[in-house]
CSV table of C-alpha atoms in Angstrom, one decimal:
chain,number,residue,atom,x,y,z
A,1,UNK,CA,7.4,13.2,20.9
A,2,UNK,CA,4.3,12.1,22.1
A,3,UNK,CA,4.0,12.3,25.5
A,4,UNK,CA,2.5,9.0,28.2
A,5,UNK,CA,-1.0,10.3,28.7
A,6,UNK,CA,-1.7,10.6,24.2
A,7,UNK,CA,0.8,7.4,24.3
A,8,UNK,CA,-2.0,5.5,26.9
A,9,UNK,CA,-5.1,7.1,24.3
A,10,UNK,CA,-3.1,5.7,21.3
A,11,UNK,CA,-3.0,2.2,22.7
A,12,UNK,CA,-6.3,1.8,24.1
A,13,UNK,CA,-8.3,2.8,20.6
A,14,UNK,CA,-8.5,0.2,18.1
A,15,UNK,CA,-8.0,3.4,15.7
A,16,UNK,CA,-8.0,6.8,16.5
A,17,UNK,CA,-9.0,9.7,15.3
A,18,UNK,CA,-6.0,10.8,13.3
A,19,UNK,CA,-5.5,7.4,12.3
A,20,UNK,CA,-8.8,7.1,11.2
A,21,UNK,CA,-8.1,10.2,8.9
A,22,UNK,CA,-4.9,9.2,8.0
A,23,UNK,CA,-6.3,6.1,6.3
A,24,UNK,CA,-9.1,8.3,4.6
A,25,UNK,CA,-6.7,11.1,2.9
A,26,UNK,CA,-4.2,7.8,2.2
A,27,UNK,CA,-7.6,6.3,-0.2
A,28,UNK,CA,-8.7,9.7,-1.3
A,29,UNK,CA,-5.1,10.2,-2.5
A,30,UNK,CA,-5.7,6.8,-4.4
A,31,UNK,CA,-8.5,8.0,-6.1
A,32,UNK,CA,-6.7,11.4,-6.6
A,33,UNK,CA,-4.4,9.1,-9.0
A,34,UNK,CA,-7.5,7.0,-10.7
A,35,UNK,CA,-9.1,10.2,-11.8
A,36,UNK,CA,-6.0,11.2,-12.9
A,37,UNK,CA,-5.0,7.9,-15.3
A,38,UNK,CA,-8.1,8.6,-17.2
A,39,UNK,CA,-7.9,9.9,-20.2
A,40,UNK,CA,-9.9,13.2,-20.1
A,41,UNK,CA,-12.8,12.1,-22.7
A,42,UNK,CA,-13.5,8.4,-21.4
A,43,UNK,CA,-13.8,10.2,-17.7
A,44,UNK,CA,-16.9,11.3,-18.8
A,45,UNK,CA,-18.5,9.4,-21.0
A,46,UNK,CA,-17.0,5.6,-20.6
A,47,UNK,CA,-19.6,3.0,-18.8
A,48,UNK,CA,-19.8,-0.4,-19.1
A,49,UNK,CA,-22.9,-2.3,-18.2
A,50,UNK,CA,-25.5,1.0,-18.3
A,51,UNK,CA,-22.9,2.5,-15.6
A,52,UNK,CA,-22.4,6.1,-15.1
A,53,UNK,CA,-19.4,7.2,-16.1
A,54,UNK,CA,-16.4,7.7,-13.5
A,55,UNK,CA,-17.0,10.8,-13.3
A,56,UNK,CA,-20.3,10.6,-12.1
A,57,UNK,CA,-19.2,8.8,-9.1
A,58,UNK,CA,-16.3,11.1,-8.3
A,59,UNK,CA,-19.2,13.7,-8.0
A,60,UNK,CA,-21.0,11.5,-5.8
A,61,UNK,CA,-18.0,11.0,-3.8
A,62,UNK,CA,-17.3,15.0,-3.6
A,63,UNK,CA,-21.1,15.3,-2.7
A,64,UNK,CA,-20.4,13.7,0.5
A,65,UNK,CA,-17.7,13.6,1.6
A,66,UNK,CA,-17.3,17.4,2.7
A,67,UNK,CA,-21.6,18.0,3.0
A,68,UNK,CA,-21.4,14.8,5.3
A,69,UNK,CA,-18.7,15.9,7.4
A,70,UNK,CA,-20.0,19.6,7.7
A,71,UNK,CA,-23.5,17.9,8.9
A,72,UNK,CA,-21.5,15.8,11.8
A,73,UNK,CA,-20.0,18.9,12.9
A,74,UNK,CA,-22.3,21.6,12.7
A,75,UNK,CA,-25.5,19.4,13.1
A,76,UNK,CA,-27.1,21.3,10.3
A,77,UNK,CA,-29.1,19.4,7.4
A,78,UNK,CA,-26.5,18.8,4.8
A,79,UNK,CA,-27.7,18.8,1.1
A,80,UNK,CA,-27.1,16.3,-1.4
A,81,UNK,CA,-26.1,17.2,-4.4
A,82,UNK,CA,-23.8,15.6,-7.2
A,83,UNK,CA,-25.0,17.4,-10.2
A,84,UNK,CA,-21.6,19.5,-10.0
A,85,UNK,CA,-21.0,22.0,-12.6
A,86,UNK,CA,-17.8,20.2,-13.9
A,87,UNK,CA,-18.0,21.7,-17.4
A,88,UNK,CA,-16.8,18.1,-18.4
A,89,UNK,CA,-13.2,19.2,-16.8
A,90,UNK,CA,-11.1,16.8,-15.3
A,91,UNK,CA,-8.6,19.9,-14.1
A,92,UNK,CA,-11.8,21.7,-12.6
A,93,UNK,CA,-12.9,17.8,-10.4
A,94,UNK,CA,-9.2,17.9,-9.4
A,95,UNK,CA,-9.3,21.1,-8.0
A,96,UNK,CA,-12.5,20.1,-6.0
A,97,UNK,CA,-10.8,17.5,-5.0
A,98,UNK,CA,-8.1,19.2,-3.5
A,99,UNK,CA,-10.5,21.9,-2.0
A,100,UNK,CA,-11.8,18.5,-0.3
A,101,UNK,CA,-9.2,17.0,1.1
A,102,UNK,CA,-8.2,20.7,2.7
A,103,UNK,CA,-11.9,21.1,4.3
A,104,UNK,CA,-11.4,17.7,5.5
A,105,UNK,CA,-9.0,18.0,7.6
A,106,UNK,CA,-10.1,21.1,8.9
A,107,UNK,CA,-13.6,19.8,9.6
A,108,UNK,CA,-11.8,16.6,11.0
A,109,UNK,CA,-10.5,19.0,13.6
A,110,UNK,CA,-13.6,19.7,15.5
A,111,UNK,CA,-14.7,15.9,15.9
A,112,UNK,CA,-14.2,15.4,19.5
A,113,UNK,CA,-13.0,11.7,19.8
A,114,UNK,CA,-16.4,10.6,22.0
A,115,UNK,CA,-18.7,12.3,18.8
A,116,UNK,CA,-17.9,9.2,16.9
A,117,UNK,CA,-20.3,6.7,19.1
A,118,UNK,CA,-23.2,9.6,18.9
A,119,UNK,CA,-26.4,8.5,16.3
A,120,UNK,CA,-27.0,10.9,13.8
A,121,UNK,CA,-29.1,11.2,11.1
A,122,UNK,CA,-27.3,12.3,8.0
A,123,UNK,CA,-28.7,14.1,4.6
A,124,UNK,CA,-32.0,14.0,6.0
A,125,UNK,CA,-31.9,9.7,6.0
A,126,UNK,CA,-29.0,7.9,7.1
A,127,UNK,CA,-29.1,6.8,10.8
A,128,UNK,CA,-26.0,5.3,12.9
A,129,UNK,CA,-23.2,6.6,15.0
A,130,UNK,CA,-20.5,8.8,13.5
A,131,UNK,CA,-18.3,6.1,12.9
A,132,UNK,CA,-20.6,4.0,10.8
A,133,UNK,CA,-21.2,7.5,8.8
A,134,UNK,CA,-17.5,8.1,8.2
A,135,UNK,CA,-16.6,4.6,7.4
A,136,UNK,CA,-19.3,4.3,5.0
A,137,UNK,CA,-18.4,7.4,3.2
A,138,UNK,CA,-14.7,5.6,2.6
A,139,UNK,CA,-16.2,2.2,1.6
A,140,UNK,CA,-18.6,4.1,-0.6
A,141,UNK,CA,-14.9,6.1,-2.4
A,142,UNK,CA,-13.6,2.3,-2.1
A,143,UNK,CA,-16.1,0.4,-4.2
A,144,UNK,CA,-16.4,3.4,-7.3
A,145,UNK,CA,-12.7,3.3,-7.3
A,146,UNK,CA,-12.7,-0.5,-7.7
A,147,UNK,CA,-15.3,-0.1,-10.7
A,148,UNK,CA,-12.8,2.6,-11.9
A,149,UNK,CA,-10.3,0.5,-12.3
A,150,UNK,CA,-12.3,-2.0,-14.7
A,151,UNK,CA,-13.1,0.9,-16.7
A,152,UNK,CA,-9.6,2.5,-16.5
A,153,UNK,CA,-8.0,-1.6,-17.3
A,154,UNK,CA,-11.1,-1.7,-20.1
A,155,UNK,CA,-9.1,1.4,-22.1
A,156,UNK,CA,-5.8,-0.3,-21.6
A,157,UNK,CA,-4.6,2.2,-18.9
A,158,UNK,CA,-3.4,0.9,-16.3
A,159,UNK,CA,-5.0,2.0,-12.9
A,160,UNK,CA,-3.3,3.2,-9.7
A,161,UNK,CA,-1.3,0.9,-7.0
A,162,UNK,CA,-4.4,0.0,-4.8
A,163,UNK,CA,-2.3,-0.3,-1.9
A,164,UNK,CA,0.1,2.7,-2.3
A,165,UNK,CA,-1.7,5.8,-0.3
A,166,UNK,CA,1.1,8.1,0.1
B,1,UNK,CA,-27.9,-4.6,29.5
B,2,UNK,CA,-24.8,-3.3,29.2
B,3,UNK,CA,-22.7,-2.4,32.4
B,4,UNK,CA,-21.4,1.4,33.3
B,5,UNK,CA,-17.7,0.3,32.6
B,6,UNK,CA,-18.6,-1.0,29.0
B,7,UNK,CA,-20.3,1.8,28.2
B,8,UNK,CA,-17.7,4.1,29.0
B,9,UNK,CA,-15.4,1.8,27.3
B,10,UNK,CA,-17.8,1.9,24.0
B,11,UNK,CA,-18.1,5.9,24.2
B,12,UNK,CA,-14.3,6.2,24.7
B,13,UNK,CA,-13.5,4.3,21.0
B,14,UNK,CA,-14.1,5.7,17.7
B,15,UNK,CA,-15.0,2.1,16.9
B,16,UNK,CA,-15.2,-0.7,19.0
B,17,UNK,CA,-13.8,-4.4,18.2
B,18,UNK,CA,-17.1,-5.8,18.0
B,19,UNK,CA,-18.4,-2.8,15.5
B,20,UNK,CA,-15.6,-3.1,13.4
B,21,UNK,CA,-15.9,-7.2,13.2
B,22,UNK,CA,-20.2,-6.7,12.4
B,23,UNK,CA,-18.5,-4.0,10.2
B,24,UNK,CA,-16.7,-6.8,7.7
B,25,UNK,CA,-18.9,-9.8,8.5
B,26,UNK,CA,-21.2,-7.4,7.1
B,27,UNK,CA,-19.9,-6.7,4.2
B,28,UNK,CA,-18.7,-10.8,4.1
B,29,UNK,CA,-22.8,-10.6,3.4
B,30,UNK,CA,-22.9,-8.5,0.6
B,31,UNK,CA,-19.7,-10.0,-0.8
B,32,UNK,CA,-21.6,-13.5,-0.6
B,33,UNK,CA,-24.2,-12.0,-2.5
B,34,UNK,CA,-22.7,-10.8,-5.2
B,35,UNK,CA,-20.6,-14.4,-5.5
B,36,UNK,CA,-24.5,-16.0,-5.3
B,37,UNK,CA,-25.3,-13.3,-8.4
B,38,UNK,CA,-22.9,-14.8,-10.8
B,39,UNK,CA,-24.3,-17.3,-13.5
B,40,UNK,CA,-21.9,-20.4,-12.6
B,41,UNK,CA,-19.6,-20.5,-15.8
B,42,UNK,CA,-19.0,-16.4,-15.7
B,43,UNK,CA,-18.2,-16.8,-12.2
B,44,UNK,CA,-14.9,-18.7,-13.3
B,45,UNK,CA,-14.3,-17.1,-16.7
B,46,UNK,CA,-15.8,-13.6,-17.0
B,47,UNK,CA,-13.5,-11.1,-17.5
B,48,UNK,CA,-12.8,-7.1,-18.2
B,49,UNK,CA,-9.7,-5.8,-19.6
B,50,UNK,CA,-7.3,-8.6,-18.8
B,51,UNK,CA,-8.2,-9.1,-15.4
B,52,UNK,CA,-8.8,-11.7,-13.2
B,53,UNK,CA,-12.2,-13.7,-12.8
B,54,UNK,CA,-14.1,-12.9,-9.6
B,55,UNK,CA,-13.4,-16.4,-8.7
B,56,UNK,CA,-9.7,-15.6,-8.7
B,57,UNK,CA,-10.5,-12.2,-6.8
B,58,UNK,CA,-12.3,-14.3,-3.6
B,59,UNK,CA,-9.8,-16.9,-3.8
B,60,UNK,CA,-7.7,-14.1,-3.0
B,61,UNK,CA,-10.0,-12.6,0.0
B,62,UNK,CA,-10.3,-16.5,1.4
B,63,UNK,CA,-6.4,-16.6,1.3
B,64,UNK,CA,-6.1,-13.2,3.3
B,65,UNK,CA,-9.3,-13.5,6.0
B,66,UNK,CA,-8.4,-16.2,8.0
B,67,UNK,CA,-4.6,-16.8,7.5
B,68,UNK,CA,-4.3,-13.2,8.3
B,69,UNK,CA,-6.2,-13.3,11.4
B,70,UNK,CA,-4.6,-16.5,12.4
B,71,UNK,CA,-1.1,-15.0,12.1
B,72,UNK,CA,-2.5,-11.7,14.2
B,73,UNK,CA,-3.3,-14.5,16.9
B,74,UNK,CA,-0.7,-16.6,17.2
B,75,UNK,CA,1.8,-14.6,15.7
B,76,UNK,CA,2.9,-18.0,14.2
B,77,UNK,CA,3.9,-16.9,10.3
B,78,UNK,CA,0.9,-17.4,7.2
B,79,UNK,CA,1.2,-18.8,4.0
B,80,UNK,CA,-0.6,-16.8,1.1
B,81,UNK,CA,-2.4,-19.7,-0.7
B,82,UNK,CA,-5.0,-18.6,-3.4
B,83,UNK,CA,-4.2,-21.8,-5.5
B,84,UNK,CA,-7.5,-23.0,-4.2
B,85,UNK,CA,-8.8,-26.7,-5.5
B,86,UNK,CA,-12.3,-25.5,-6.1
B,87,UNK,CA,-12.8,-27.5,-9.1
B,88,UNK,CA,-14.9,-24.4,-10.6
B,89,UNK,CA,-17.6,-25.0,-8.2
B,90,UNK,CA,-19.4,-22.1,-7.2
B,91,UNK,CA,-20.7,-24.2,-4.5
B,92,UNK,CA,-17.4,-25.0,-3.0
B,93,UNK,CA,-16.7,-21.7,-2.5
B,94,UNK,CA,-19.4,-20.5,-0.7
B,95,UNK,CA,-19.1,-23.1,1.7
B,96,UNK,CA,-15.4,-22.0,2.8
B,97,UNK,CA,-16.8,-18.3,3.1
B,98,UNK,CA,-19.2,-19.8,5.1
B,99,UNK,CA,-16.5,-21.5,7.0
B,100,UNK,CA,-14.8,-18.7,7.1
B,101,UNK,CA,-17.4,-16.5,8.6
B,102,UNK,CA,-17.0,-19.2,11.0
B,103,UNK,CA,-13.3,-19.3,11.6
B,104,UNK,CA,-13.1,-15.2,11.8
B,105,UNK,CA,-15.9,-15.0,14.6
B,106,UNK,CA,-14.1,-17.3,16.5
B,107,UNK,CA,-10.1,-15.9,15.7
B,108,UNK,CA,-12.0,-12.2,16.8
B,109,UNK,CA,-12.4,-13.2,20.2
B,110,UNK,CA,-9.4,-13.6,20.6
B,111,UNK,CA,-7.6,-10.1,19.9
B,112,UNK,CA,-7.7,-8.3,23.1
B,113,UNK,CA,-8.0,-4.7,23.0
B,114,UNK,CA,-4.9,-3.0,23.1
B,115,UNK,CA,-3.6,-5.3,20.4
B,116,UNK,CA,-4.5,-3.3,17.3
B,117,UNK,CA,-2.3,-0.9,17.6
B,118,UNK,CA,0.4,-3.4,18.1
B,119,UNK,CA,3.0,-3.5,15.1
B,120,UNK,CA,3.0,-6.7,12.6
B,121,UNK,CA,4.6,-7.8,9.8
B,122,UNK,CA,1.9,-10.3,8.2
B,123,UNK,CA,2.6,-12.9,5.5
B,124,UNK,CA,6.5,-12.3,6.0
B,125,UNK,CA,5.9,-8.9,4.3
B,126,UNK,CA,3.5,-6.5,5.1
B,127,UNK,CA,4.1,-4.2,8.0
B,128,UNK,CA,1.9,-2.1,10.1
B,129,UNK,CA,-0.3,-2.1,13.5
B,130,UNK,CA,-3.3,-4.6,13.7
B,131,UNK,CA,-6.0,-2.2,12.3
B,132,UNK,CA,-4.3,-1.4,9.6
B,133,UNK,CA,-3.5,-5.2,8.5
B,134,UNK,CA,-7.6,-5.3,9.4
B,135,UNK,CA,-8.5,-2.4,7.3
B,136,UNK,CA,-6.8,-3.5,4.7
B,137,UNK,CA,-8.1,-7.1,4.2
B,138,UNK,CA,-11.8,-5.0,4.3
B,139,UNK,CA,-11.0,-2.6,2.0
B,140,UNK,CA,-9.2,-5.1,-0.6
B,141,UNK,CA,-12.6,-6.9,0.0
B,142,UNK,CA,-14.5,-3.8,-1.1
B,143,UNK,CA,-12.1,-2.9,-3.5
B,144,UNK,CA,-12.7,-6.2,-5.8
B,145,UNK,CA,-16.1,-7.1,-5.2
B,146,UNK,CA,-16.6,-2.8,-6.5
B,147,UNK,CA,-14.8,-4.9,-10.0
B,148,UNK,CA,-17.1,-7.5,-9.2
B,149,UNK,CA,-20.5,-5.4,-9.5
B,150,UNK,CA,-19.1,-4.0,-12.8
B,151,UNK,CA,-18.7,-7.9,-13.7
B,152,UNK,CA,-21.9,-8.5,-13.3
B,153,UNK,CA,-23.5,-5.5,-14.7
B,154,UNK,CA,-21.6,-6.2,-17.8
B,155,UNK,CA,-23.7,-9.7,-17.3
B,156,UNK,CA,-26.7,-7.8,-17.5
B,157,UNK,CA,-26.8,-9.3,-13.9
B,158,UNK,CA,-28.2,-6.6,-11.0
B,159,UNK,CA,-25.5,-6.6,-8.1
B,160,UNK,CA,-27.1,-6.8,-4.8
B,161,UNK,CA,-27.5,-3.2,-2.4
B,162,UNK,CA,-24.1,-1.6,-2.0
B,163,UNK,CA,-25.4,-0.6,1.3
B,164,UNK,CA,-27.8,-3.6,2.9
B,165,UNK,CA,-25.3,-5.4,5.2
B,166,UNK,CA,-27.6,-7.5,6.8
């Protein structure tokens, strides 16, 4: 049970925190499933259009998601990098993933709620408030995954429910 | 300037209503761009894998914007209408987004505060606070115009920046 004075926090924020998480791990667990309808070849190599494979950009995702996040809590320079020693192993990107999603929610922990109006500057570049950061990160997973999903419906594999995120 | 209260206000949310509506109608720009990318014809009959043209896929985001937001409003039920008589004019279409950008401004002023964590069910179906309803007619955005950049580099057209939202 939640008690009046969380109840009053709840219903003044448009989303809060653990919402705001919430809906992150509910899309990363989408993506979870893309990476998982393709077959294990065509994750790495299949492009349309000069593209990078989907496996490229699941590397990108991985490169920022957890950097990003260590950066907005620690305040230390993160470093970008999504040339990920993946040994062309869908099992081994999985298990990164998973990793992820753990870290996450551990470094989702230590965000105070007021942290997500401070500017920051993130991998040496990005400017805005936390929120812009974090919300980026999730449209960035968003739009990849959609272009997954041409490539996954291109091999005749059907993709993931977009709007099933448990 | 802004006053004491509305700064505590602003520094109290993880994001605020006017961040999170600069937040779509920004990416209502980029989505306009890439609709403006398309060569006419492919626009209407370009497709990948059995799917939809992009057409089809913003006929889709024009029958979910503003009906959606109306219904948050009024709380009067909307009708999902993608059948749109655009007579495969590019043209057309851009003018209702345009109208819409419009129409969403002016619905946004009118959700007060405390109603986004307030529990809908929108289009006689889909259940869940405010935000979530919001979230998801931003991230279906994202999600399709992702397919649409894929369109277009299949085109040999270059989509416009991912991240320019101005």
């Amino acid at each position: 049970m939640k008690n009046t004075v969380e109840q009053q926090k709840e219903s003044a924020q448009v989303i809060t925190p653990s919402q705001l998480l919430e809906h992150w791990q509910g899309h990363r667990r989408v993506t979870r499933r893309a990476i998982e309808a393709f077959p294990e070849k065509e994750f790495f190599t299949h492009s349309i259009g000069g593209m990078r494979p989907f496996s490229a950009m699941v590397c990108e995702l991985l490169a920022i998601a957890v950097p990003g996040l260590q950066e907005i809590v620690s305040g230390e320079p993160a470093t970008f990098n999504e040339d990920l020693n993946h040994g062309n192993s869908k099992a081994k990107i999985l298990e990164w993933w998973d990793e992820a999603t753990e870290q996450i929610n551990a470094l989702w922990a230590k965000i105070p709620e007021e942290q997500f109006q401070k500017h920051v500057k993130l991998f040496g570049q990005y400017e805005g408030p936390v929120q812009s950061q974090i919300f980026y990160f999730m449209d960035n997973e968003i739009h990849h995954r959609g272009q997954g999903y041409v490539y996954l419906r291109s091999l005749g594999v059907e993709p993931p429910l977009f709007y099933e995120r448990s």
